[in-house]
Short mmCIF file of C-alpha atoms and ligand atoms in Angstrom, two decimals:
data_model
loop_
_atom_site.label_atom_id
_atom_site.label_comp_id
_atom_site.label_asym_id
_atom_site.label_seq_id
_atom_site.Cartn_x
_atom_site.Cartn_y
_atom_site.Cartn_z
CA UNK A 1 102.91 109.43 116.63
CA UNK A 2 105.09 112.35 115.62
CA UNK A 3 104.13 115.81 116.71
CA UNK A 4 105.17 118.56 114.37
CA UNK A 5 105.43 122.30 114.99
CA UNK A 6 103.14 123.61 117.71
CA UNK A 7 101.39 126.74 116.57
CA UNK A 8 98.55 128.60 118.20
CA UNK A 9 96.19 130.99 116.55
CA UNK A 10 92.77 132.31 117.26
CA UNK A 11 90.13 129.67 116.65
CA UNK A 12 87.38 130.87 114.39
CA UNK A 13 83.88 131.19 115.87
CA UNK A 14 82.48 128.35 113.84
CA UNK A 15 84.94 125.93 115.26
CA UNK A 16 84.03 126.64 118.85
CA UNK A 17 80.28 127.11 118.68
CA UNK A 18 77.98 124.11 118.49
CA UNK A 19 76.57 123.04 115.16
CA UNK A 20 73.55 124.86 113.88
CA UNK A 21 71.01 122.18 113.40
CA UNK A 22 67.45 122.79 112.34
CA UNK A 23 64.80 122.40 114.98
CA UNK A 24 63.04 119.63 113.16
CA UNK A 25 66.14 117.49 113.44
CA UNK A 26 66.00 117.71 117.21
CA UNK A 27 62.34 116.83 116.97
CA UNK A 28 63.20 113.79 114.93
CA UNK A 29 65.70 112.62 117.49
CA UNK A 30 63.27 113.21 120.32
CA UNK A 31 60.70 111.02 118.71
CA UNK A 32 63.22 108.42 117.62
CA UNK A 33 62.74 106.28 120.70
CA UNK A 34 59.02 105.94 120.24
CA UNK A 35 58.90 105.52 116.50
CA UNK A 36 59.16 102.20 114.76
CA UNK A 37 62.04 101.73 112.36
CA UNK A 38 59.94 102.39 109.26
CA UNK A 39 58.61 105.68 110.57
CA UNK A 40 62.02 106.78 111.74
CA UNK A 41 63.48 106.00 108.36
CA UNK A 42 61.02 108.27 106.57
CA UNK A 43 61.76 111.11 108.92
CA UNK A 44 65.49 110.56 108.73
CA UNK A 45 65.55 110.95 104.98
CA UNK A 46 66.72 114.58 104.62
CA UNK A 47 65.40 114.64 101.08
CA UNK A 48 61.89 114.23 102.36
CA UNK A 49 62.37 117.19 104.64
CA UNK A 50 61.17 120.33 102.88
CA UNK A 51 63.32 122.97 104.53
CA UNK A 52 66.61 121.16 104.75
CA UNK A 53 67.84 121.68 101.21
CA UNK A 54 66.32 125.10 100.66
CA UNK A 55 69.45 127.22 100.28
CA UNK A 56 71.57 124.80 98.38
CA UNK A 57 72.99 125.05 94.91
CA UNK A 58 73.66 122.06 92.73
CA UNK A 59 77.07 121.08 91.45
CA UNK A 60 78.37 117.85 89.99
CA UNK A 61 80.96 115.34 91.08
CA UNK A 62 82.64 112.99 88.61
CA UNK A 63 82.77 109.43 89.81
CA UNK A 64 84.32 106.90 87.43
CA UNK A 65 84.00 109.56 84.73
CA UNK A 66 80.26 109.94 85.23
CA UNK A 67 78.89 113.23 86.58
CA UNK A 68 76.44 113.07 89.51
CA UNK A 69 74.69 116.12 90.93
CA UNK A 70 75.14 117.06 94.56
CA UNK A 71 73.76 119.78 96.74
CA UNK A 72 75.49 121.56 99.58
CA UNK A 73 73.86 121.25 102.96
CA UNK A 74 74.51 124.51 104.82
CA UNK A 75 73.48 122.98 108.14
CA UNK A 76 76.79 121.22 108.39
CA UNK A 77 79.65 123.63 108.09
CA UNK A 78 83.01 124.09 109.76
CA UNK A 79 85.79 126.61 109.23
CA UNK A 80 88.57 126.70 108.31
CA UNK A 81 88.50 123.79 105.89
CA UNK A 82 91.61 121.62 105.99
CA UNK A 83 93.45 121.85 102.64
CA UNK A 84 92.90 118.90 100.32
CA UNK A 85 96.66 118.45 100.15
CA UNK A 86 96.67 117.52 103.86
CA UNK A 87 93.47 115.48 103.98
CA UNK A 88 94.69 113.32 101.10
CA UNK A 89 98.28 112.77 102.26
CA UNK A 90 98.03 112.43 106.04
CA UNK A 91 95.94 109.29 106.45
CA UNK A 92 95.33 106.16 108.45
CA UNK A 93 94.64 103.15 106.23
CA UNK A 94 96.60 100.27 107.69
CA UNK A 95 95.99 97.98 104.74
CA UNK A 96 98.61 100.20 103.06
CA UNK A 97 101.06 100.62 105.91
CA UNK A 98 101.48 102.26 109.28
CA UNK A 99 102.99 105.62 108.32
CA UNK A 100 100.72 108.58 107.67
CA UNK A 101 101.94 109.01 104.10
CA UNK A 102 101.88 105.29 103.22
CA UNK A 103 98.25 105.34 102.00
CA UNK A 104 98.96 108.33 99.75
CA UNK A 105 101.96 106.59 98.21
CA UNK A 106 100.61 103.05 98.06
CA UNK A 107 96.81 103.05 97.81
CA UNK A 108 96.81 103.53 94.02
CA UNK A 109 96.76 99.72 93.77
CA UNK A 110 93.31 99.59 95.40
CA UNK A 111 90.94 98.14 92.80
CA UNK A 112 87.74 100.21 93.04
CA UNK A 113 85.94 99.10 89.91
CA UNK A 114 83.79 97.05 89.69
CA UNK A 115 82.55 97.62 93.25
CA UNK A 116 79.50 96.36 95.04
CA UNK A 117 78.28 96.23 98.60
CA UNK A 118 76.48 93.32 100.24
CA UNK A 119 73.88 94.00 102.91
CA UNK A 120 72.98 90.85 104.80
CA UNK A 121 72.32 89.35 108.21
CA UNK A 122 69.11 90.16 110.10
CA UNK A 123 67.30 91.68 107.15
CA UNK A 124 64.11 90.87 105.25
CA UNK A 125 65.85 91.61 101.96
CA UNK A 126 69.45 90.61 101.37
CA UNK A 127 71.01 92.99 98.85
CA UNK A 128 74.04 93.18 96.61
CA UNK A 129 74.18 96.64 95.11
CA UNK A 130 76.75 98.08 92.72
CA UNK A 131 78.36 101.45 93.28
CA UNK A 132 76.68 102.74 90.12
CA UNK A 133 73.23 101.76 91.41
CA UNK A 134 73.99 103.37 94.76
CA UNK A 135 74.97 106.59 92.99
CA UNK A 136 71.80 106.53 90.89
CA UNK A 137 69.56 105.81 93.85
CA UNK A 138 70.75 108.15 96.58
CA UNK A 139 70.95 111.89 95.93
CA UNK A 140 74.30 113.21 97.07
CA UNK A 141 74.94 116.12 99.36
CA UNK A 142 78.02 117.86 100.64
CA UNK A 143 78.57 118.33 104.36
CA UNK A 144 81.61 119.68 106.11
CA UNK A 145 82.35 117.59 109.19
CA UNK A 146 84.99 117.87 111.88
CA UNK A 147 87.08 114.67 111.94
CA UNK A 148 88.76 113.83 115.24
CA UNK A 149 91.22 110.91 115.30
CA UNK A 150 91.79 109.05 118.57
CA UNK A 151 95.46 110.07 118.17
CA UNK A 152 94.34 113.66 118.94
CA UNK A 153 94.69 115.30 115.54
CA UNK A 154 91.73 116.74 113.65
CA UNK A 155 90.65 118.13 110.29
CA UNK A 156 87.59 119.79 108.73
CA UNK A 157 86.65 117.84 105.62
CA UNK A 158 83.91 118.54 103.05
CA UNK A 159 82.45 115.11 102.33
CA UNK A 160 80.01 114.23 99.56
CA UNK A 161 77.71 111.36 100.32
CA UNK A 162 74.31 110.30 101.59
CA UNK A 163 72.86 109.09 104.86
CA UNK A 164 73.65 105.46 105.70
CA UNK A 165 70.09 105.03 106.97
CA UNK A 166 68.63 105.37 103.49
CA UNK A 167 70.77 102.48 102.21
CA UNK A 168 70.02 100.28 105.23
CA UNK A 169 66.31 100.89 104.70
CA UNK A 170 66.49 99.04 101.37
CA UNK A 171 67.31 95.84 103.23
CA UNK A 172 64.43 96.26 105.70
CA UNK A 173 66.20 95.34 108.95
CA UNK A 174 64.37 92.79 111.09
CA UNK A 175 63.15 93.64 114.56
CA UNK A 176 65.97 91.69 116.19
CA UNK A 177 68.70 93.63 114.35
CA UNK A 178 70.38 95.76 117.00
CA UNK A 179 73.86 96.43 115.58
CA UNK A 180 75.53 96.92 112.23
CA UNK A 181 78.86 95.36 111.26
CA UNK A 182 80.96 96.87 108.45
CA UNK A 183 83.85 95.28 106.57
CA UNK A 184 86.53 96.71 104.30
CA UNK A 185 87.61 94.98 101.10
CA UNK A 186 90.61 92.66 101.33
CA UNK A 187 92.62 92.65 98.11
CA UNK A 188 95.72 90.54 97.69
CA UNK A 189 97.73 93.43 96.26
CA UNK A 190 97.25 95.53 99.42
CA UNK A 191 100.76 95.85 100.89
CA UNK A 192 99.77 94.78 104.40
CA UNK A 193 97.76 91.85 103.07
CA UNK A 194 100.77 90.67 101.07
CA UNK A 195 103.16 91.36 103.92
CA UNK A 196 101.38 91.43 107.32
CA UNK A 197 104.39 93.04 109.01
CA UNK A 198 103.69 96.24 107.04
CA UNK A 199 100.31 96.52 108.76
CA UNK A 200 101.54 95.66 112.22
CA UNK A 201 99.97 92.18 111.87
CA UNK A 202 96.47 93.63 112.05
CA UNK A 203 93.92 90.99 111.09
CA UNK A 204 91.99 91.93 107.94
CA UNK A 205 89.28 92.59 106.92
CA UNK A 206 89.27 95.80 108.93
CA UNK A 207 85.90 95.84 110.61
CA UNK A 208 83.77 98.25 112.58
CA UNK A 209 80.37 98.38 114.19
CA UNK A 210 77.61 100.74 115.19
CA UNK A 211 74.47 100.37 117.24
CA UNK A 212 71.47 100.41 114.87
CA UNK A 213 70.23 103.74 116.24
CA UNK A 214 73.70 105.25 115.66
CA UNK A 215 73.68 103.87 112.13
CA UNK A 216 70.24 105.44 111.52
CA UNK A 217 71.29 108.80 112.93
CA UNK A 218 71.04 111.50 110.25
CA UNK A 219 74.66 112.52 110.87
CA UNK A 220 75.98 109.10 109.81
CA UNK A 221 77.17 109.41 106.24
CA UNK A 222 78.37 107.10 103.52
CA UNK A 223 80.84 109.21 101.56
CA UNK A 224 81.75 108.76 97.91
CA UNK A 225 83.61 112.02 97.51
CA UNK A 226 85.40 114.88 99.20
CA UNK A 227 86.32 118.44 98.17
CA UNK A 228 84.04 118.12 95.13
CA UNK A 229 85.98 115.14 93.79
CA UNK A 230 85.56 111.39 93.99
CA UNK A 231 87.28 109.87 97.03
CA UNK A 232 90.94 109.18 96.41
CA UNK A 233 91.89 105.60 97.30
CA UNK A 234 93.83 106.66 100.40
CA UNK A 235 90.63 108.17 101.85
CA UNK A 236 88.62 105.00 101.40
CA UNK A 237 87.36 104.94 97.81
CA UNK A 238 84.86 104.23 96.53
CA UNK A 239 82.59 104.22 99.60
CA UNK A 240 83.44 104.88 103.25
CA UNK A 241 81.65 105.62 106.47
CA UNK A 242 81.84 109.00 108.21
CA UNK A 243 80.61 109.06 111.82
CA UNK A 244 81.57 112.56 112.91
CA UNK A 245 80.90 112.32 116.66
CA UNK A 246 83.15 109.27 117.06
CA UNK A 247 86.91 108.86 116.83
CA UNK A 248 88.13 108.48 113.27
CA UNK A 249 88.78 104.75 113.45
CA UNK A 250 85.02 104.12 113.43
CA UNK A 251 84.84 105.70 109.96
CA UNK A 252 85.72 102.54 108.08
CA UNK A 253 86.98 102.82 104.51
CA UNK A 254 86.36 100.98 101.24
CA UNK A 255 83.29 99.10 102.50
CA UNK A 256 82.15 95.88 100.78
CA UNK A 257 79.88 94.33 103.38
CA UNK A 258 77.30 95.60 105.86
CA UNK A 259 75.74 93.00 108.15
CA UNK A 260 72.83 93.57 110.50
CA UNK A 261 73.40 91.61 113.69
CA UNK A 262 71.73 90.94 117.02
CA UNK A 263 74.70 91.29 119.34
CA UNK A 264 77.45 93.87 119.65
CA UNK A 265 80.13 93.10 117.06
CA UNK A 266 83.82 93.41 117.74
CA UNK A 267 85.91 95.91 115.82
CA UNK A 268 89.50 95.87 114.59
CA UNK A 269 90.70 98.20 117.34
CA UNK A 270 88.77 96.48 120.14
CA UNK A 271 90.32 93.22 119.05
CA UNK A 272 93.81 94.76 119.06
CA UNK A 273 93.49 96.23 122.54
CA UNK A 274 90.14 96.29 124.34
CA UNK A 275 91.63 98.24 127.24
CA UNK A 276 92.47 101.15 124.92
CA UNK A 277 89.72 101.11 122.32
CA UNK A 278 86.06 100.51 123.07
CA UNK A 279 83.03 99.86 120.91
CA UNK A 280 81.52 103.32 121.31
CA UNK A 281 84.61 105.48 120.76
CA UNK A 282 82.58 108.66 121.16
CA UNK A 283 84.77 111.76 121.13
CA UNK A 284 84.95 112.78 124.78
CA UNK A 285 87.44 115.31 126.20
CA UNK A 286 86.72 114.05 129.72
CA UNK A 287 87.66 110.44 129.13
CA UNK A 288 91.39 110.10 128.56
CA UNK A 289 92.92 107.38 126.45
CA UNK A 290 95.02 105.20 128.81
CA UNK A 291 98.18 106.69 127.29
CA UNK A 292 97.20 110.31 126.53
CA UNK A 293 94.67 113.02 127.29
CA UNK A 294 91.79 113.62 124.92
CA UNK A 295 91.11 117.16 126.21
CA UNK A 296 92.84 118.90 123.28
CA UNK A 297 93.60 118.15 119.69
CA UNK A 298 96.02 119.27 117.02
CA UNK A 299 93.90 120.83 114.31
CA UNK A 300 95.33 120.72 110.79
CA UNK A 301 94.35 123.88 108.94
CA UNK A 302 96.18 126.04 106.42
CA UNK A 303 99.94 126.36 106.56
CA UNK A 304 102.53 124.27 108.30
CA UNK A 305 102.04 122.37 111.50
CA UNK A 306 99.07 122.20 113.82
CA UNK A 307 97.13 124.47 116.12
CA UNK A 308 95.94 123.26 119.49
CA UNK A 309 92.21 123.54 120.12
CA UNK A 310 89.99 122.11 122.87
CA UNK A 311 88.19 118.89 122.01
CA UNK A 312 84.43 119.12 122.23
CA UNK A 313 82.04 116.58 123.69
CA UNK A 314 80.81 114.31 120.87
CA UNK A 315 83.12 116.33 118.62
CA UNK A 316 80.66 119.25 118.76
CA UNK A 317 77.63 117.19 117.75
CA UNK A 318 76.05 116.79 121.23
CA UNK A 319 72.87 118.52 120.18
CA UNK A 320 72.13 115.76 117.70
CA UNK A 321 73.58 112.67 119.34
CA UNK A 322 73.71 113.40 123.07
CA UNK A 323 70.41 111.72 123.75
CA UNK A 324 71.56 108.44 122.21
CA UNK A 325 73.75 108.02 125.29
CA UNK A 326 71.55 109.65 127.92
CA UNK A 327 71.50 106.70 130.27
CA UNK A 328 75.01 105.44 129.68
CA UNK A 329 78.16 105.67 131.78
CA UNK A 330 80.52 107.05 129.14
CA UNK A 331 83.61 106.25 131.20
CA UNK A 332 82.70 102.57 131.17
CA UNK A 333 81.35 102.61 127.63
CA UNK A 334 84.32 104.36 126.04
N1 MTE B 401 89.75 100.01 106.37
C1 MTE B 401 90.24 100.95 107.16
N2 MTE B 401 89.47 101.99 107.52
C2 MTE B 401 89.96 102.97 108.32
C3 MTE B 401 91.28 102.88 108.85
C4 MTE B 401 92.07 101.76 108.45
O1 MTE B 401 93.24 101.62 108.85
N3 MTE B 401 91.53 100.83 107.61
N4 MTE B 401 91.74 103.87 109.70
C5 MTE B 401 90.74 104.65 110.43
C6 MTE B 401 91.30 105.78 111.16
S1 MTE B 401 92.24 105.43 112.52
C7 MTE B 401 91.03 107.08 110.82
S2 MTE B 401 91.55 108.39 111.75
C8 MTE B 401 90.31 107.40 109.56
C9 MTE B 401 91.12 108.36 108.73
O2 MTE B 401 90.40 108.79 107.60
P1 MTE B 401 91.13 109.72 106.54
O3 MTE B 401 92.45 109.10 106.21
O4 MTE B 401 90.19 109.81 105.39
O5 MTE B 401 91.31 111.06 107.22
O6 MTE B 401 90.01 106.24 108.79
C10 MTE B 401 89.60 105.11 109.54
N5 MTE B 401 89.16 104.05 108.64
MO1 MO B 402 92.29 107.43 113.75
#
């Protein structure tokens, strides 16, 4: 990891204060434990909630040359926004190499059309759904989320997507489904698939997992766009996860398979080094990585270099997700 110019400036208010989340969202989370999955799903659908999209205006995003409307959700905002030029050139996508600019230079070979996603495992209804059907089915909204990589850099990115929970609901998870496993596409033309040395011999497909309640959390997004445009390949086109309260590696890119499972799945980073990367990977300034502190982060805003800001518990999303971990030892479950 190379650290560039250190630069400090005043952090804007929005970056330091907790997210403004509507009361009813807290209510939803409070009742989550006692509601059955079906009931929770209805409540979690933001489009059923009357007040949530009140102040939004509609724009369109072109995906594969087709325009889709999206609304802006003012409940999720962060300032300053990281410039697109940084968010689309400073990436981690090991299928395309280990350097931060490798995905930008090499991910053009990613074949994103046709694209479909399989949902299988402990479900009543196994599904294969095309990207086009996904885009027709799930109304899109824009949310600005703070992204915190485990390497201690961060960005504010305006994503366009929909809640993962609404897609999972289609498959009707069985009662014994407790976790969700995600897998990235493996394509033979990916540089690190062709030449494993380029990807540090990481075993592909890249895979990640969430607990089912984390997957159903209204913050958990499937993104198809960013900055008003369709996702560029280096950011995980055409469909990637965004789990804003967890370290960036949980936000798996270019997803082709989602499997509901009974037991905790392993993830790419756990498999590489379980002493350094855990299943939960919740952003936590108090739990250091074995090789570096997680108390601060290098925020990438306008201009050159970084600015150092304090890292917030659950990346600033405690109000929404704190209760998911109420009874857990977060040092052990890192
Ligand atoms: N398939 C896949 N998904 C991935 C990764 C990867 O190497 N392969 N890297 C992860 C890591 S470490 C981070 S920080 C984020 C980065 O997302 P971004 O490049 O869109 O900022 O993607 C995550 N998703
Ligand atoms: Mo990361």
